[in-house]
Coordinates of C-alpha atoms and ligand atoms in Angstrom, one line a residue:
M94 CA 121.5 171.2 107.6
S95 CA 117.6 170.5 106.9
Y96 CA 118.2 166.9 107.3
K97 CA 117.6 165.1 110.9
L98 CA 121.0 163.3 110.7
D99 CA 124.4 166.1 110.6
L100 CA 126.3 164.6 107.5
S101 CA 128.7 167.8 107.5
Q102 CA 131.4 166.5 110.1
L103 CA 132.6 164.2 106.8
Q104 CA 136.6 164.1 107.3
R105 CA 137.7 165.0 103.5
D106 CA 141.0 164.0 103.8
G107 CA 141.2 161.8 106.7
D108 CA 141.5 157.5 105.7
T109 CA 138.4 156.7 105.9
S110 CA 136.2 156.6 103.1
L111 CA 133.8 159.4 102.5
T112 CA 131.7 156.1 101.9
Q113 CA 132.1 154.5 104.7
Q114 CA 132.0 157.5 107.4
L115 CA 128.2 158.2 105.6
V116 CA 127.5 153.8 106.1
D117 CA 128.9 154.9 109.7
R118 CA 126.6 157.2 110.2
F119 CA 123.6 155.9 109.6
S120 CA 124.1 152.6 110.9
V121 CA 124.6 154.1 113.6
A122 CA 121.9 155.9 113.4
I123 CA 119.5 153.2 112.3
E124 CA 120.7 151.7 115.9
A125 CA 120.8 153.3 117.8
G126 CA 117.0 154.2 116.8
E127 CA 117.5 157.6 115.4
L128 CA 115.9 156.0 112.8
E129 CA 113.3 154.1 112.1
P130 CA 112.2 151.2 110.9
G131 CA 109.9 151.8 107.7
E132 CA 112.4 154.9 107.3
K133 CA 112.2 156.9 104.1
L134 CA 115.7 158.2 103.3
P135 CA 116.6 160.5 101.9
P136 CA 116.5 160.1 97.9
T137 CA 120.7 159.7 96.5
R138 CA 120.5 163.6 95.0
A139 CA 119.6 165.0 98.2
L140 CA 122.3 163.0 99.8
A141 CA 124.8 164.2 97.6
A142 CA 123.3 167.7 97.9
E143 CA 123.4 167.8 102.2
A144 CA 126.9 165.6 102.6
G145 CA 128.5 167.9 99.8
I146 CA 129.1 164.2 97.9
N147 CA 129.0 163.5 94.6
H148 CA 125.6 161.3 93.3
L149 CA 127.7 158.0 92.7
T150 CA 129.3 158.9 96.3
A151 CA 125.6 158.9 97.6
A152 CA 123.9 156.3 95.9
R153 CA 127.0 153.7 97.0
V154 CA 126.6 154.7 100.6
Y155 CA 122.6 153.2 100.3
R156 CA 124.1 149.6 98.4
R157 CA 126.7 148.8 100.9
L158 CA 124.0 149.6 103.4
A159 CA 121.4 147.8 102.1
E160 CA 124.1 145.0 101.4
L161 CA 125.0 145.6 105.1
G162 CA 120.9 145.0 106.3
Y163 CA 120.2 148.3 107.3
V164 CA 117.5 149.3 104.7
T165 CA 116.0 147.9 101.6
A166 CA 115.7 149.3 98.4
T167 CA 112.4 149.3 96.1
V168 CA 112.3 150.9 91.9
G169 CA 110.6 154.4 92.1
R170 CA 109.9 154.2 95.4
G171 CA 113.0 155.0 97.7
T172 CA 114.7 153.5 100.3
F173 CA 113.7 153.0 103.7
V174 CA 115.2 151.7 107.3
R175 CA 114.1 147.5 107.4
S176 CA 112.3 146.7 110.8
L177 CA 115.5 144.4 111.1
V178 CA 118.5 145.8 112.2
P179 CA 121.7 143.4 111.9
A180 CA 123.0 142.9 115.3
A181 CA 127.5 142.9 114.8
G182 CA 128.3 139.2 115.1
A183 CA 131.6 137.4 115.1
D184 CA 132.4 135.9 111.3
G185 CA 131.8 132.7 110.8
D186 CA 127.4 133.6 112.6
D187 CA 125.9 133.9 108.9
G188 CA 122.3 135.7 110.4
W189 CA 123.9 138.8 108.8
Q190 CA 123.3 137.0 105.4
S191 CA 119.5 136.8 105.5
L192 CA 119.3 140.4 105.7
A193 CA 122.0 141.5 103.0
L194 CA 119.2 138.5 100.8
P195 CA 117.0 140.1 98.6
D196 CA 113.4 140.0 99.6
S197 CA 112.2 136.8 99.0
P198 CA 110.2 135.3 101.4
I199 CA 110.1 131.4 101.2
S200 CA 105.9 130.5 100.1
Y201 CA 103.6 128.1 101.9
Q202 CA 104.4 125.8 98.8
S203 CA 107.9 125.2 98.9
E204 CA 108.4 124.9 102.6
I205 CA 105.5 122.0 102.5
I206 CA 107.2 120.4 99.3
S207 CA 110.3 121.0 101.1
D208 CA 109.0 119.3 104.0
L209 CA 107.4 116.4 102.8
F210 CA 111.3 115.2 101.5
R211 CA 112.5 115.7 104.7
L212 CA 109.7 114.1 105.9
A213 CA 109.3 110.8 103.6
A214 CA 113.4 110.0 105.0
E215 CA 112.1 110.3 108.6
P216 CA 111.4 106.7 110.3
D217 CA 108.8 107.4 112.9
V218 CA 106.8 109.8 110.3
I219 CA 104.5 108.0 108.1
S220 CA 104.2 110.3 105.2
L221 CA 100.7 110.8 103.6
A222 CA 102.4 113.6 102.1
T223 CA 104.9 111.6 99.5
G224 CA 103.8 110.5 96.4
F225 CA 107.1 109.0 94.3
V226 CA 107.0 105.6 93.7
S227 CA 107.6 103.2 95.5
P228 CA 111.3 101.3 95.4
K229 CA 109.8 98.3 95.0
T230 CA 108.7 98.4 91.9
Y231 CA 111.8 99.8 90.5
P232 CA 113.3 97.9 87.5
L233 CA 116.8 97.6 88.9
A234 CA 117.5 94.7 87.0
E235 CA 116.9 95.8 83.3
L236 CA 117.4 99.6 84.1
S237 CA 121.2 98.1 84.4
E238 CA 121.5 95.7 81.5
V239 CA 120.9 98.6 79.6
S240 CA 123.4 100.9 81.9
A241 CA 126.0 97.9 80.7
E242 CA 124.4 99.0 77.3
V243 CA 124.3 102.6 77.1
F244 CA 128.6 102.9 78.4
E245 CA 129.3 99.2 75.6
Q246 CA 127.1 101.5 72.9
D247 CA 126.8 104.8 73.5
G248 CA 130.2 105.1 76.1
E249 CA 131.3 108.6 74.4
A250 CA 127.4 110.0 73.5
A251 CA 126.6 109.8 76.9
L252 CA 129.4 111.5 78.9
G253 CA 129.9 114.6 75.4
Y254 CA 128.0 117.6 76.1
L255 CA 124.9 117.5 73.5
T256 CA 121.8 120.4 72.7
A257 CA 119.8 121.7 74.9
E258 CA 116.7 119.7 73.0
G259 CA 118.2 116.1 74.4
V260 CA 119.5 112.8 72.9
P261 CA 117.2 112.5 69.6
A262 CA 117.2 109.0 69.7
L263 CA 115.5 110.1 73.5
R264 CA 113.2 112.0 71.3
E265 CA 112.4 109.8 68.8
Q266 CA 110.9 108.0 71.5
I267 CA 109.2 110.0 72.8
A268 CA 107.8 111.5 70.2
A269 CA 106.9 107.3 68.8
R270 CA 104.4 108.1 71.5
G271 CA 103.4 111.3 71.4
R272 CA 101.8 110.0 67.8
K273 CA 100.3 107.2 69.4
L274 CA 98.5 108.9 72.2
G275 CA 98.3 112.8 70.4
F276 CA 100.4 114.2 72.4
A277 CA 103.7 115.2 70.0
S278 CA 103.1 114.4 66.8
D279 CA 107.9 114.3 65.7
P280 CA 110.6 114.3 67.2
E281 CA 111.2 117.9 66.6
E282 CA 108.4 119.2 68.9
I283 CA 110.2 118.0 72.1
I284 CA 112.3 119.2 74.7
V285 CA 114.4 116.7 76.9
T286 CA 113.5 118.0 80.3
S287 CA 115.4 117.6 84.1
G288 CA 112.3 115.6 85.2
G289 CA 108.4 117.9 84.9
Q290 CA 109.2 120.1 87.5
Q291 CA 111.4 121.7 84.8
A292 CA 109.6 120.8 82.3
I293 CA 106.5 123.0 83.9
D294 CA 108.7 126.1 85.3
L295 CA 110.5 126.1 81.3
V296 CA 106.9 126.6 80.7
V297 CA 106.0 129.0 83.2
R298 CA 109.2 131.1 82.6
A299 CA 109.3 131.4 78.8
V300 CA 105.4 132.9 78.9
V301 CA 104.1 134.3 81.8
G302 CA 105.5 138.1 83.0
P303 CA 104.7 139.7 86.4
D304 CA 101.5 140.6 87.1
D305 CA 99.8 138.3 83.8
V306 CA 96.7 136.2 84.2
V307 CA 97.6 132.9 85.1
A308 CA 93.7 130.8 85.1
L309 CA 95.1 127.4 87.3
E310 CA 92.9 124.4 88.0
S311 CA 92.7 124.3 92.0
P312 CA 93.2 122.2 94.2
T313 CA 96.6 121.5 92.1
F314 CA 100.4 120.5 92.6
A315 CA 102.3 122.3 94.5
G316 CA 105.4 122.3 92.2
A317 CA 103.3 124.2 89.7
L318 CA 102.0 126.7 91.9
A319 CA 105.0 127.3 94.2
C320 CA 106.4 127.6 90.4
L321 CA 103.4 130.1 89.4
R322 CA 103.5 132.1 92.1
A323 CA 107.4 132.7 92.0
S324 CA 106.7 134.0 88.4
G325 CA 104.8 137.6 89.8
A326 CA 102.0 136.3 87.9
R327 CA 98.2 137.1 89.2
L328 CA 97.0 133.8 89.9
V329 CA 93.7 132.8 89.5
G330 CA 92.4 129.3 91.3
I331 CA 89.5 127.1 88.1
P332 CA 87.6 124.6 90.6
V333 CA 87.9 121.2 89.7
D334 CA 85.1 118.7 90.1
A335 CA 84.4 114.9 88.8
Q336 CA 84.8 116.1 85.3
G337 CA 88.2 118.1 86.1
M338 CA 88.8 121.4 85.4
D339 CA 85.3 123.8 85.2
V340 CA 85.6 125.0 82.3
D341 CA 82.7 127.2 82.4
A342 CA 84.2 129.0 85.9
L343 CA 86.5 129.9 82.8
E344 CA 84.9 132.0 80.8
Q345 CA 83.9 133.5 82.9
V346 CA 87.0 134.3 84.2
L347 CA 88.3 134.3 80.4
A348 CA 85.5 137.2 80.0
R349 CA 86.9 140.0 82.9
N350 CA 90.7 139.2 82.3
E351 CA 93.1 138.3 79.3
V352 CA 93.9 135.3 81.0
K353 CA 98.0 134.5 79.2
L354 CA 98.6 131.3 80.4
C355 CA 95.5 128.3 81.8
V356 CA 97.3 125.4 84.1
L357 CA 95.5 122.4 83.9
Q358 CA 96.6 118.7 84.3
T359 CA 94.0 116.3 81.6
A360 CA 94.1 112.9 83.0
C361 CA 94.6 111.1 86.9
H362 CA 95.0 114.4 88.3
N363 CA 97.0 115.3 91.4
P364 CA 95.7 115.4 94.5
T365 CA 91.5 114.9 93.0
G366 CA 92.3 112.1 90.1
A367 CA 89.8 112.9 87.9
D368 CA 90.0 112.7 83.9
L369 CA 89.1 115.9 82.0
S370 CA 86.1 115.0 80.4
P371 CA 85.8 114.8 76.3
E372 CA 83.0 117.7 75.8
R373 CA 85.3 120.0 78.6
R374 CA 88.4 119.4 76.7
E375 CA 87.1 120.5 73.0
R376 CA 85.7 123.4 74.9
L377 CA 88.3 124.6 75.9
A378 CA 90.5 123.5 72.9
R379 CA 88.3 125.8 71.5
L380 CA 88.6 128.6 73.3
A381 CA 92.4 128.8 73.9
V382 CA 92.1 129.5 69.3
E383 CA 89.9 131.5 70.2
R384 CA 91.0 134.0 72.7
N385 CA 94.7 133.4 71.9
F386 CA 95.9 132.5 75.5
F387 CA 98.5 129.3 75.8
I388 CA 97.7 126.1 77.8
L389 CA 99.9 124.1 79.7
E390 CA 99.2 120.5 79.7
D391 CA 101.0 118.1 82.2
G392 CA 99.5 114.8 82.1
V393 CA 102.5 113.6 84.4
Y394 CA 99.9 110.6 86.0
S395 CA 98.4 109.8 82.9
N396 CA 99.7 106.2 82.5
V397 CA 99.4 105.2 86.2
R398 CA 95.4 104.2 85.2
F399 CA 94.0 101.9 87.6
E400 CA 90.0 102.9 85.6
G401 CA 88.6 105.0 82.8
K402 CA 90.2 104.9 78.8
P403 CA 92.6 106.8 78.7
V404 CA 91.8 110.4 77.8
S405 CA 92.9 112.0 74.6
P406 CA 95.3 114.9 75.4
L407 CA 94.0 119.0 74.6
R408 CA 97.2 119.3 73.1
Q409 CA 96.0 116.8 70.2
A410 CA 92.9 119.3 69.6
A411 CA 94.9 122.8 69.5
P412 CA 98.6 122.1 69.2
G413 CA 99.9 125.6 68.7
H414 CA 98.5 127.0 71.8
V415 CA 99.0 124.1 74.3
L416 CA 102.3 123.0 75.6
Y417 CA 102.2 119.4 76.8
V418 CA 104.6 118.8 80.2
N419 CA 104.7 114.8 81.2
S420 CA 108.5 112.4 82.5
L421 CA 108.8 109.4 83.9
S422 CA 108.3 110.4 87.2
K423 CA 105.7 108.7 88.6
T424 CA 106.0 105.9 86.8
V425 CA 109.4 104.6 86.4
G426 CA 111.6 106.6 89.5
G427 CA 111.6 110.6 90.5
G428 CA 115.3 109.8 90.2
L429 CA 115.8 110.0 86.5
R430 CA 115.1 113.2 86.0
I431 CA 113.9 112.3 82.4
G432 CA 110.8 114.9 81.6
W433 CA 109.8 117.1 79.0
V434 CA 107.9 119.0 76.9
A435 CA 106.0 118.8 73.9
A436 CA 105.1 122.6 72.0
R437 CA 105.5 124.2 68.3
G438 CA 106.6 127.5 67.1
P439 CA 108.4 130.6 68.6
V440 CA 106.6 129.1 72.2
L441 CA 109.1 126.3 71.2
D442 CA 111.9 128.1 70.6
R443 CA 111.9 130.1 73.8
V444 CA 111.5 127.3 76.2
A445 CA 115.2 126.1 74.6
T446 CA 117.1 128.7 75.0
L447 CA 115.8 129.4 78.5
K448 CA 117.0 125.4 78.8
L449 CA 120.0 126.2 77.6
E450 CA 120.4 129.2 80.3
T451 CA 119.4 126.7 82.7
D452 CA 121.9 123.8 82.7
F453 CA 122.8 123.3 79.6
F454 CA 120.7 120.0 78.6
T455 CA 119.4 116.7 80.9
A456 CA 121.9 114.4 82.0
A457 CA 123.1 112.6 78.9
L458 CA 123.4 109.4 80.4
T459 CA 120.0 108.6 82.2
Q460 CA 118.9 109.7 78.6
H461 CA 120.4 107.5 76.6
I462 CA 119.6 105.0 79.1
A463 CA 116.1 105.9 78.8
A464 CA 116.1 105.7 75.3
R465 CA 117.3 102.2 75.1
W466 CA 114.5 101.1 77.8
L467 CA 111.9 102.8 76.0
A468 CA 113.3 101.6 72.0
R469 CA 112.9 97.8 73.6
G470 CA 109.6 98.3 74.8
G471 CA 110.2 98.0 78.7
Y472 CA 108.3 100.9 79.6
E473 CA 105.1 99.8 78.6
R474 CA 105.3 96.4 80.6
H475 CA 107.1 98.2 83.2
V476 CA 103.6 100.4 83.7
E477 CA 101.2 97.5 83.0
A478 CA 102.9 95.2 85.4
T479 CA 102.6 97.6 88.5
L480 CA 99.3 99.3 88.4
P481 CA 97.8 96.5 90.3
F482 CA 100.7 97.3 92.8
Y483 CA 98.9 101.2 92.5
R484 CA 95.1 100.1 93.0
E485 CA 96.2 97.6 95.7
R486 CA 97.6 101.2 98.0
R487 CA 94.6 103.1 96.4
D488 CA 91.8 100.7 98.0
A489 CA 94.0 100.2 101.1
L490 CA 93.8 103.9 101.6
M491 CA 90.0 104.5 101.0
E492 CA 89.2 101.2 102.8
A493 CA 91.1 103.3 105.8
L494 CA 89.6 106.0 105.9
E495 CA 86.3 104.4 106.4
R496 CA 88.1 101.7 109.3
H497 CA 89.0 105.5 111.2
L498 CA 87.1 108.2 109.8
A499 CA 84.0 106.5 108.6
G500 CA 81.1 110.1 108.9
E501 CA 83.5 112.6 109.4
Y502 CA 85.1 113.4 105.5
R503 CA 84.3 113.4 101.7
A504 CA 86.9 111.6 99.3
S505 CA 85.9 110.3 96.3
S506 CA 88.2 107.2 94.8
P507 CA 90.3 108.4 92.1
R508 CA 90.1 107.0 88.6
G509 CA 94.5 106.8 88.2
G510 CA 97.9 108.3 89.5
H511 CA 99.1 108.6 93.3
H512 CA 96.8 110.5 95.5
L513 CA 93.6 111.1 97.6
W514 CA 91.4 114.5 98.1
V515 CA 90.0 114.7 102.0
T516 CA 87.5 117.3 102.8
L517 CA 86.5 117.2 106.3
N518 CA 82.6 117.3 107.5
R519 CA 83.2 119.8 110.0
S520 CA 86.2 122.5 109.4
L521 CA 89.5 122.2 111.7
D522 CA 92.6 125.2 111.2
E523 CA 94.1 123.3 108.9
R524 CA 97.9 124.6 109.7
A525 CA 96.7 123.7 113.7
L526 CA 96.1 120.0 112.3
Y527 CA 99.0 119.6 110.3
S528 CA 101.4 120.1 113.2
E529 CA 99.4 118.5 115.7
A530 CA 99.7 115.4 113.2
V531 CA 103.2 115.8 112.5
R532 CA 103.3 115.3 116.6
H533 CA 101.1 112.1 116.2
G534 CA 103.7 110.8 113.5
V535 CA 102.0 111.2 110.6
A536 CA 102.7 113.9 107.3
F537 CA 99.5 115.2 104.8
T538 CA 99.8 117.3 102.2
P539 CA 97.8 120.5 103.4
G540 CA 95.2 121.9 101.2
A541 CA 96.4 125.4 101.3
A542 CA 99.5 124.2 100.0
V543 CA 98.1 122.7 96.9
T544 CA 95.1 126.1 96.9
V545 CA 94.8 129.7 95.1
E546 CA 92.9 130.5 97.7
R547 CA 92.1 130.3 100.9
R548 CA 89.6 128.4 101.8
S549 CA 87.2 127.6 104.7
Q550 CA 87.4 123.9 104.0
T551 CA 90.3 122.0 105.5
S552 CA 90.4 119.2 103.5
M553 CA 94.3 117.7 102.4
R554 CA 96.2 115.1 100.0
L555 CA 97.1 112.2 101.5
S556 CA 99.5 109.7 98.4
F557 CA 99.2 106.3 98.9
S558 CA 101.9 105.2 96.3
L559 CA 104.9 104.9 98.4
L560 CA 103.2 103.0 101.4
D561 CA 102.2 99.0 102.3
P562 CA 98.5 99.1 103.6
E563 CA 99.4 99.0 107.2
E564 CA 100.9 101.6 107.2
L565 CA 98.5 103.2 105.0
D566 CA 96.1 102.5 108.0
E567 CA 99.2 103.0 111.5
G568 CA 98.8 106.6 109.2
V569 CA 95.2 107.1 109.0
R570 CA 94.5 105.6 112.2
R571 CA 97.1 108.7 113.6
L572 CA 95.7 111.3 111.4
A573 CA 92.4 109.9 112.8
R574 CA 93.2 110.6 116.2
A575 CA 95.6 113.7 115.4
I576 CA 92.5 115.6 114.2
R577 CA 90.1 114.6 117.0
E578 CA 92.8 116.1 120.0
L579 CA 92.7 119.3 117.6
R580 CA 88.7 119.0 118.0
R581 CA 88.5 118.0 121.6
R582 CA 91.7 121.2 122.6
S583 CA 89.4 123.9 120.1
R584 CA 86.4 122.5 122.5
L585 CA 88.7 122.3 125.8
S586 CA 89.8 126.2 124.3
R587 CA 86.2 127.6 123.7
A588 CA 84.9 126.0 126.7
A589 CA 87.8 128.1 128.6
P590 CA 86.2 131.2 131.2
V591 CA 87.7 134.8 130.0
S592 CA 89.2 136.7 132.5
Ligands
PLP194 C1 101.1 117.1 88.4 C2 102.4 116.9 89.1 N1 103.5 117.6 87.8 C3 104.2 117.1 87.7 C4 105.3 117.3 89.1 C5 106.7 117.3 88.8 O1 107.9 116.0 88.0 P1 109.0 115.4 88.4 O2 109.0 114.6 89.8 O3 109.0 114.7 86.9 O4 109.4 117.1 87.9 C6 104.3 116.3 90.0 C7 106.0 115.4 91.5 O5 104.8 115.1 92.0 C8 103.4 116.2 89.7 O6 102.5 115.6 90.7

């Protein structure tokens, strides 16, 4: 025997299989500490030789141990004892599942996004973290009328299966806007998706593989960041200023890396509200064409504009390199789950295949409703009518910050969108501030959830779309109290004598 566990005493003609006997032998040794966390187990061939079994049985033993949560296997490295050994539990105790599932730690972005959905529904918490459309603006009467029309006139199509690209009438309507605004020229370029988030996910999966380099504006939208982190790509953050993404900084990254994809929002950026300047847009389009990288242009807030002229989409300047993403979520309602990608060439075919593999197609019913409503011009009338509502809330949030936090922060008034990017003049531990704020009954999006790199500054995204002016004021008042309380506590802990 050369291995530290004696594996020679197997009952070759007993009732218990050789696999089970070896699984028992290893699990007992791991639970007893004979085999320590992180310890490498012998390769399957060595185990087979040691125990006098065939190689497939050895592989089966390790697979079973991994399912039970005792070991973890990494291709090319081997099989190792896990640090958390499963406690023997009664049936009905599902704790073993997290040990048996593949390692996939939830990202900070995903934690925050899930908090954000949860906290938006909590009556005692004012959520400055939530950039949803306000239900007060939902076009319920019109959509109910259009829905009745859909059931009367398109009922069969609306309940049937369809192609991955989406309902032709909706693709036509989207392309008509694309021709006017510059993001598409033909319905064939449009794939309807389940919201902008799925559009981002499909584009990332179509274009990026593990270890590819992605240049991503920072700060950005947490959903894009979560999706890119899950892709296994190497992310490089590019700063954003009043002119949008800093293209000089991107050029420096391009000089040192083979960038596969660049991700940015070109209009009414979440969270800063900035537009990409025309000069930067032209340069960025030129760079993509010269160096052949893809661009994911996210325009979901482009129609929520309070000031400034609409900016031409980047896709207009480089239609073969830019995949343009948009949705109806930020102007009509996220519940519709209507979004789209506009692109052309083989990358569009890949997006269509991924869409098919993911969910076949986006719900036909809502696509038909959206198509009819867009055809009537309802969408444009609705957007125009709701802008004053959101502008009023933006101004109320700016005023509340001045009222409760004057001299303690920097923020510029966003030209559009649902958010304000706020940086504190004196830094605080951002995660501690987040917990303190929730304790005080207010939530915000911490800067770390929307930035690529670690930053020493304390920033946060405050959203104004869902709350009324009085709630915005109360939310900022609570936030100011949380900030002061945390400062007071950190002063006290610094002053406390070391024992
Ligand atoms: C910049 C940005 N892009 C995409 C999305 C996702 O939009 P949707 O709700 O249509 O999935 C959001 C949602 O907040 C967003 O802020």
